[in-house]
Tab-separated table of N, CA and C in Angstrom:
chain	number	residue	atom	x	y	z
A	1	UNK	N	86.408	-100.721	-136.669
A	1	UNK	CA	85.465	-102.479	-137.020
A	1	UNK	C	84.336	-102.194	-137.260
A	2	UNK	N	83.323	-101.706	-135.923
A	2	UNK	CA	82.155	-101.617	-135.941
A	2	UNK	C	81.287	-100.148	-136.232
A	3	UNK	N	82.522	-99.662	-136.660
A	3	UNK	CA	82.147	-97.625	-136.970
A	3	UNK	C	82.035	-97.377	-138.495
A	4	UNK	N	80.910	-96.923	-138.764
A	4	UNK	CA	80.606	-96.698	-139.989
A	4	UNK	C	80.418	-95.256	-140.898
A	5	UNK	N	80.263	-95.500	-141.685
A	5	UNK	CA	79.599	-93.661	-141.945
A	5	UNK	C	78.255	-93.419	-141.608
A	6	UNK	N	77.594	-94.334	-141.192
A	6	UNK	CA	76.261	-94.369	-140.671
A	6	UNK	C	76.395	-93.503	-139.184
A	7	UNK	N	77.157	-93.598	-138.307
A	7	UNK	CA	77.062	-93.089	-137.443
A	7	UNK	C	77.572	-91.286	-136.856
A	8	UNK	N	77.755	-90.843	-138.219
A	8	UNK	CA	78.029	-89.580	-138.510
A	8	UNK	C	76.995	-88.720	-138.531
A	9	UNK	N	75.883	-89.491	-138.126
A	9	UNK	CA	74.455	-88.714	-138.324
A	9	UNK	C	74.059	-87.218	-137.164
A	10	UNK	N	74.502	-87.838	-136.234
A	10	UNK	CA	74.200	-86.835	-135.153
A	10	UNK	C	75.670	-86.074	-134.527
A	11	UNK	N	76.067	-86.138	-135.050
A	11	UNK	CA	77.221	-85.078	-135.750
A	11	UNK	C	77.053	-83.936	-136.537
A	12	UNK	N	76.171	-84.331	-137.355
A	12	UNK	CA	75.397	-83.683	-138.652
A	12	UNK	C	74.267	-82.516	-137.524
A	13	UNK	N	73.516	-83.432	-136.860
A	13	UNK	CA	72.715	-82.432	-136.173
A	13	UNK	C	73.031	-81.615	-135.243
A	14	UNK	N	73.994	-81.449	-134.671
A	14	UNK	CA	74.719	-80.674	-134.189
A	14	UNK	C	75.045	-79.559	-134.685
A	15	UNK	N	75.743	-80.040	-136.027
A	15	UNK	CA	76.198	-78.685	-136.871
A	15	UNK	C	74.386	-78.209	-137.567
A	16	UNK	N	73.678	-78.926	-138.008
A	16	UNK	CA	72.488	-78.447	-138.267
A	16	UNK	C	72.006	-77.491	-137.121
A	17	UNK	N	71.571	-77.819	-135.589
A	17	UNK	CA	71.259	-76.941	-135.015
A	17	UNK	C	72.225	-75.583	-134.675
A	18	UNK	N	73.291	-76.286	-134.991
A	18	UNK	CA	74.468	-74.652	-134.412
A	18	UNK	C	73.820	-73.446	-135.661
A	19	UNK	N	73.906	-74.509	-137.179
A	19	UNK	CA	73.714	-73.238	-137.780
A	19	UNK	C	71.961	-72.816	-137.865
A	20	UNK	N	71.050	-73.475	-138.074
A	20	UNK	CA	69.722	-73.434	-137.372
A	20	UNK	C	69.449	-71.965	-136.314
A	21	UNK	N	70.062	-72.233	-135.432
A	21	UNK	CA	70.162	-71.283	-134.402
A	21	UNK	C	70.807	-69.881	-134.737
A	22	UNK	N	71.659	-69.930	-135.286
A	22	UNK	CA	72.819	-68.562	-136.102
A	22	UNK	C	71.661	-68.226	-137.381
A	23	UNK	N	71.455	-68.774	-138.117
A	23	UNK	CA	70.279	-67.931	-138.894
A	23	UNK	C	69.371	-67.726	-138.438
A	24	UNK	N	68.548	-68.092	-137.419
A	24	UNK	CA	67.565	-68.102	-137.059
A	24	UNK	C	67.584	-66.531	-135.739
A	25	UNK	N	68.733	-66.537	-135.317
A	25	UNK	CA	69.135	-65.152	-134.551
A	25	UNK	C	69.066	-63.954	-135.337
A	26	UNK	N	69.691	-64.083	-136.664
A	26	UNK	CA	69.841	-63.427	-137.653
A	26	UNK	C	68.428	-62.780	-138.025
A	27	UNK	N	68.072	-63.579	-138.331
A	27	UNK	CA	66.363	-63.117	-139.404
A	27	UNK	C	65.841	-63.288	-137.908
A	28	UNK	N	65.865	-62.706	-136.518
A	28	UNK	CA	64.816	-62.637	-135.282
A	28	UNK	C	65.233	-61.001	-135.162
A	29	UNK	N	66.892	-60.901	-135.789
A	29	UNK	CA	66.690	-59.301	-135.309
A	29	UNK	C	66.133	-58.614	-136.941
A	30	UNK	N	65.623	-59.297	-138.048
A	30	UNK	CA	64.891	-58.374	-138.688
A	30	UNK	C	63.280	-58.723	-138.959
A	31	UNK	N	62.793	-59.538	-138.308
A	31	UNK	CA	61.550	-60.351	-138.239
A	31	UNK	C	60.465	-59.398	-136.863
A	32	UNK	N	59.258	-58.841	-137.863
A	32	UNK	CA	58.409	-58.359	-136.961
A	32	UNK	C	57.480	-59.315	-136.685
A	33	UNK	N	56.822	-59.658	-135.529
A	33	UNK	CA	55.979	-60.308	-135.216
A	33	UNK	C	54.297	-60.382	-135.222
A	34	UNK	N	54.282	-58.921	-135.496
A	34	UNK	CA	52.603	-58.325	-135.994
A	34	UNK	C	52.119	-58.903	-137.130
A	35	UNK	N	50.878	-59.645	-137.197
A	35	UNK	CA	50.305	-60.019	-137.703
A	35	UNK	C	49.729	-59.743	-139.162
A	36	UNK	N	50.052	-58.027	-138.888
A	36	UNK	CA	49.694	-57.620	-140.128
A	36	UNK	C	51.144	-57.506	-140.770
A	37	UNK	N	52.329	-57.284	-140.132
A	37	UNK	CA	53.146	-56.999	-140.894
A	37	UNK	C	54.235	-57.790	-141.349
A	38	UNK	N	53.891	-59.193	-140.853
A	38	UNK	CA	54.792	-60.342	-140.143
A	38	UNK	C	55.827	-60.568	-141.818
A	39	UNK	N	54.470	-61.301	-142.736
A	39	UNK	CA	54.700	-61.258	-144.287
A	39	UNK	C	55.587	-60.546	-144.926
A	40	UNK	N	55.278	-59.116	-144.732
A	40	UNK	CA	56.683	-57.641	-145.333
A	40	UNK	C	57.582	-58.028	-144.742
A	41	UNK	N	57.650	-58.293	-143.415
A	41	UNK	CA	58.751	-58.206	-142.895
A	41	UNK	C	60.129	-59.148	-143.431
A	42	UNK	N	59.196	-59.857	-143.561
A	42	UNK	CA	60.159	-61.313	-144.281
A	42	UNK	C	60.646	-61.182	-145.686
A	43	UNK	N	59.754	-60.529	-146.316
A	43	UNK	CA	59.737	-59.968	-148.163
A	43	UNK	C	61.118	-58.959	-147.731
A	44	UNK	N	60.751	-57.937	-146.729
A	44	UNK	CA	62.088	-57.082	-146.126
A	44	UNK	C	63.468	-57.589	-146.239
A	45	UNK	N	63.308	-58.939	-145.490
A	45	UNK	CA	64.672	-58.984	-144.903
A	45	UNK	C	65.225	-59.998	-146.543
A	46	UNK	N	64.293	-60.112	-147.327
A	46	UNK	CA	64.402	-61.346	-148.408
A	46	UNK	C	65.567	-59.993	-149.425
A	47	UNK	N	64.510	-58.844	-149.412
A	47	UNK	CA	65.114	-57.930	-150.692
A	47	UNK	C	66.141	-56.790	-149.922
A	48	UNK	N	65.611	-56.597	-148.884
A	48	UNK	CA	66.467	-55.106	-148.492
A	48	UNK	C	67.742	-55.310	-147.571
A	49	UNK	N	67.642	-56.539	-146.838
A	49	UNK	CA	68.818	-56.685	-145.662
A	49	UNK	C	69.576	-57.627	-147.126
A	50	UNK	N	71.123	-57.097	-146.254
A	50	UNK	CA	72.251	-57.535	-147.297
A	50	UNK	C	72.347	-59.240	-146.801
A	51	UNK	N	72.228	-59.903	-147.862
A	51	UNK	CA	72.581	-61.355	-147.892
A	51	UNK	C	71.516	-61.895	-147.403
A	52	UNK	N	70.224	-61.120	-146.806
A	52	UNK	CA	69.122	-61.292	-146.447
A	52	UNK	C	68.332	-62.678	-146.509
A	53	UNK	N	68.481	-62.803	-148.618
A	53	UNK	CA	67.583	-63.869	-149.103
A	53	UNK	C	68.734	-65.088	-148.911
A	54	UNK	N	69.977	-64.996	-148.688
A	54	UNK	CA	70.866	-66.334	-148.228
A	54	UNK	C	70.375	-67.006	-146.857
A	55	UNK	N	70.305	-66.450	-146.007
A	55	UNK	CA	70.413	-66.641	-144.536
A	55	UNK	C	69.089	-67.067	-144.192
A	56	UNK	N	67.889	-66.427	-145.080
A	56	UNK	CA	66.325	-67.137	-145.010
A	56	UNK	C	66.408	-68.481	-146.099
A	57	UNK	N	66.525	-68.835	-146.762
A	57	UNK	CA	67.040	-69.698	-147.777
A	57	UNK	C	67.935	-70.740	-146.860
A	58	UNK	N	69.134	-70.367	-146.162
A	58	UNK	CA	70.050	-71.620	-145.218
A	58	UNK	C	68.909	-71.896	-144.233
A	59	UNK	N	68.076	-70.792	-143.864
A	59	UNK	CA	67.242	-71.294	-142.705
A	59	UNK	C	66.429	-72.329	-143.004
A	60	UNK	N	65.715	-72.155	-144.239
A	60	UNK	CA	64.418	-72.778	-144.289
A	60	UNK	C	64.963	-74.596	-145.111
A	61	UNK	N	66.254	-74.470	-145.901
A	61	UNK	CA	66.910	-75.396	-146.283
A	61	UNK	C	67.732	-76.673	-145.304
A	62	UNK	N	68.342	-75.463	-144.046
A	62	UNK	CA	68.900	-76.196	-143.069
A	62	UNK	C	67.620	-76.926	-142.242
A	63	UNK	N	66.181	-76.891	-142.187
A	63	UNK	CA	65.330	-77.087	-141.398
A	63	UNK	C	64.728	-78.824	-142.206
A	64	UNK	N	65.117	-78.250	-143.421
A	64	UNK	CA	64.507	-80.197	-144.353
A	64	UNK	C	66.100	-80.780	-144.171
A	65	UNK	N	67.135	-80.122	-143.956
A	65	UNK	CA	68.454	-81.101	-143.817
A	65	UNK	C	68.505	-81.599	-143.136
A	66	UNK	N	67.639	-81.171	-141.681
A	66	UNK	CA	67.698	-81.312	-139.964
A	66	UNK	C	67.283	-82.307	-140.216
A	67	UNK	N	66.101	-82.237	-140.395
A	67	UNK	CA	64.964	-83.958	-140.418
A	67	UNK	C	65.564	-85.176	-140.909
A	68	UNK	N	66.172	-84.516	-142.425
A	68	UNK	CA	66.714	-85.840	-143.014
A	68	UNK	C	67.179	-86.534	-142.079
A	69	UNK	N	68.324	-85.603	-141.610
A	69	UNK	CA	69.423	-86.214	-140.859
A	69	UNK	C	68.779	-87.064	-139.312
A	70	UNK	N	67.695	-86.246	-139.068
A	70	UNK	CA	66.652	-86.848	-137.641
A	70	UNK	C	66.472	-88.377	-138.070
A	71	UNK	N	65.879	-88.380	-139.684
A	71	UNK	CA	65.111	-89.473	-140.094
A	71	UNK	C	66.443	-90.658	-140.258
A	72	UNK	N	67.674	-90.216	-140.614
A	72	UNK	CA	68.623	-91.157	-141.004
A	72	UNK	C	69.379	-91.539	-139.535
A	73	UNK	N	69.427	-90.582	-138.988
A	73	UNK	CA	69.742	-91.149	-137.117
A	73	UNK	C	68.645	-92.424	-136.692
A	74	UNK	N	67.443	-91.420	-136.540
A	74	UNK	CA	66.373	-92.660	-136.118
A	74	UNK	C	66.751	-94.409	-136.544
A	75	UNK	N	66.743	-94.007	-138.122
A	75	UNK	CA	67.270	-95.668	-138.896
A	75	UNK	C	68.641	-96.253	-138.869
A	76	UNK	N	69.108	-95.778	-138.507
A	76	UNK	CA	70.555	-96.286	-138.219
A	76	UNK	C	70.434	-96.801	-136.510
A	77	UNK	N	69.944	-96.190	-135.964
A	77	UNK	CA	69.304	-96.939	-134.069
A	77	UNK	C	68.559	-97.803	-134.455
A	78	UNK	N	67.529	-97.916	-135.321
A	78	UNK	CA	66.576	-99.130	-135.317
A	78	UNK	C	67.679	-100.454	-135.595
A	79	UNK	N	68.148	-99.598	-137.011
A	79	UNK	CA	69.097	-101.078	-137.659
A	79	UNK	C	70.355	-101.535	-136.724
A	80	UNK	N	71.007	-100.789	-135.591
A	80	UNK	CA	71.698	-101.105	-135.252
A	80	UNK	C	71.439	-101.708	-133.600
A	81	UNK	N	70.209	-101.475	-133.499
A	81	UNK	CA	69.433	-101.730	-132.361
A	81	UNK	C	69.884	-101.047	-130.722
A	82	UNK	N	69.805	-99.223	-131.440
A	82	UNK	CA	70.032	-98.782	-130.518
A	82	UNK	C	68.602	-98.777	-129.428
A	83	UNK	N	67.551	-99.003	-130.083
A	83	UNK	CA	66.082	-98.747	-129.140
A	83	UNK	C	66.104	-99.565	-127.898
A	84	UNK	N	67.272	-100.817	-127.404
A	84	UNK	CA	67.078	-101.144	-126.347
A	84	UNK	C	67.719	-100.443	-125.447
A	85	UNK	N	68.344	-99.757	-125.656
A	85	UNK	CA	68.545	-98.561	-124.744
A	85	UNK	C	67.182	-97.738	-124.281
A	86	UNK	N	66.537	-97.966	-123.384
A	86	UNK	CA	64.942	-97.480	-123.384
A	86	UNK	C	65.156	-95.939	-122.846
A	87	UNK	N	66.059	-95.668	-122.326
A	87	UNK	CA	66.018	-94.051	-121.464
A	87	UNK	C	66.493	-93.477	-122.298
A	88	UNK	N	67.691	-93.546	-123.389
A	88	UNK	CA	68.020	-93.206	-124.468
A	88	UNK	C	67.051	-92.862	-125.696
A	89	UNK	N	66.439	-93.786	-125.961
A	89	UNK	CA	65.492	-94.097	-126.846
A	89	UNK	C	64.317	-93.366	-126.596
A	90	UNK	N	63.910	-92.852	-125.785
A	90	UNK	CA	62.618	-92.070	-125.183
A	90	UNK	C	63.200	-91.211	-125.160
A	91	UNK	N	64.628	-90.315	-124.720
A	91	UNK	CA	64.625	-89.183	-124.871
A	91	UNK	C	64.658	-88.917	-126.070
A	92	UNK	N	65.197	-89.676	-127.253
A	92	UNK	CA	65.200	-88.899	-128.544
A	92	UNK	C	63.811	-88.985	-128.703
A	93	UNK	N	62.861	-89.831	-128.515
A	93	UNK	CA	61.318	-89.605	-128.928
A	93	UNK	C	60.809	-87.923	-128.611
A	94	UNK	N	61.156	-87.902	-127.290
A	94	UNK	CA	60.737	-86.450	-126.850
A	94	UNK	C	61.370	-85.637	-127.539
A	95	UNK	N	63.044	-85.734	-128.096
A	95	UNK	CA	63.288	-84.357	-128.508
A	95	UNK	C	62.733	-84.322	-129.957
A	96	UNK	N	62.303	-85.466	-130.463
A	96	UNK	CA	61.760	-85.488	-132.245
A	96	UNK	C	60.400	-84.569	-131.862
A	97	UNK	N	59.598	-84.900	-131.204
A	97	UNK	CA	58.834	-84.387	-130.863
A	97	UNK	C	58.763	-82.699	-130.629
A	98	UNK	N	59.280	-82.778	-130.039
A	98	UNK	CA	59.893	-81.188	-129.782
A	98	UNK	C	60.813	-80.556	-130.759
A	99	UNK	N	61.142	-81.360	-131.681
A	99	UNK	CA	62.096	-80.093	-132.707
A	99	UNK	C	60.627	-80.439	-133.860
A	100	UNK	N	59.977	-81.382	-134.218
A	100	UNK	CA	58.515	-80.783	-134.835
A	100	UNK	C	58.065	-79.419	-134.530
A	101	UNK	N	57.588	-79.552	-133.479
A	101	UNK	CA	56.626	-78.463	-132.999
A	101	UNK	C	57.541	-77.132	-133.245
A	102	UNK	N	58.516	-77.427	-132.883
A	102	UNK	CA	59.557	-76.067	-133.192
A	102	UNK	C	59.518	-75.712	-134.992
A	103	UNK	N	59.481	-76.596	-135.653
A	103	UNK	CA	59.508	-77.086	-136.783
A	103	UNK	C	57.807	-76.419	-137.229
A	104	UNK	N	56.906	-77.003	-136.801
A	104	UNK	CA	55.726	-76.128	-137.190
A	104	UNK	C	55.553	-75.005	-137.018
A	105	UNK	N	56.285	-74.444	-136.035
A	105	UNK	CA	55.988	-73.020	-135.621
A	105	UNK	C	56.929	-72.000	-136.542
A	106	UNK	N	57.897	-72.712	-136.755
A	106	UNK	CA	58.780	-72.215	-137.672
A	106	UNK	C	58.113	-71.690	-139.462
A	107	UNK	N	57.071	-72.757	-139.339
A	107	UNK	CA	55.716	-72.505	-140.789
A	107	UNK	C	55.377	-71.649	-140.714
A	108	UNK	N	54.670	-71.173	-139.352
A	108	UNK	CA	53.705	-70.259	-139.228
A	108	UNK	C	53.658	-68.876	-139.059
A	109	UNK	N	55.418	-68.586	-138.451
A	109	UNK	CA	55.856	-67.651	-138.087
A	109	UNK	C	55.769	-66.516	-139.310
A	110	UNK	N	56.291	-66.945	-140.743
A	110	UNK	CA	55.937	-65.911	-142.016
A	110	UNK	C	54.468	-65.579	-142.026
A	111	UNK	N	53.376	-65.933	-141.835
A	111	UNK	CA	52.121	-65.516	-142.065
A	111	UNK	C	52.199	-65.768	-144.033
A	112	UNK	N	52.382	-66.695	-144.216
A	112	UNK	CA	52.564	-66.398	-146.020
A	112	UNK	C	51.238	-67.654	-145.939
A	113	UNK	N	50.791	-68.031	-147.047
A	113	UNK	CA	50.301	-68.680	-147.599
A	113	UNK	C	49.881	-70.296	-146.911
A	114	UNK	N	51.397	-70.448	-146.577
A	114	UNK	CA	51.469	-71.830	-146.616
A	114	UNK	C	51.256	-72.112	-145.223
A	115	UNK	N	51.294	-70.827	-143.944
A	115	UNK	CA	50.402	-70.096	-142.546
A	115	UNK	C	49.302	-71.071	-142.068
A	116	UNK	N	48.339	-71.280	-143.096
A	116	UNK	CA	47.037	-70.903	-142.776
A	116	UNK	C	46.494	-72.650	-142.907
C-alpha cells in the first residue's frame, strides 16, 4: 500500500557501509600512515597489490554512492514526514555529521593534492 522503492535506501546504506568497511580494511592492511610515505603507499596499492586498483576505486566510488543514498534517504524522510519522530530524526542528524567527519578523514589520509 504505502511501501515504495523510496524505502530501500536505508538497506542500501547498510550494504554500502559493509562494502566500505571491507574495502577499507583491505586498504588499511597495505597503507602506511607516515606523512612522507602515505601517498607512495597508496600508489603501491594501485600498482603492485593484486586488484588493489579495483579495491581502491570501489572504496572511493562507494563513498560517493553512500552519500547519494544518504541524501535520498533524508529526502524520503522529509517527504514522508519522518522528521516528526524527533528522537529518531536527531539520531539520524548526528549519524550524518559523523559520516561527514569520517569522509573528511578519508580524503586526508592519502596525503595527495586534494588533502591540502
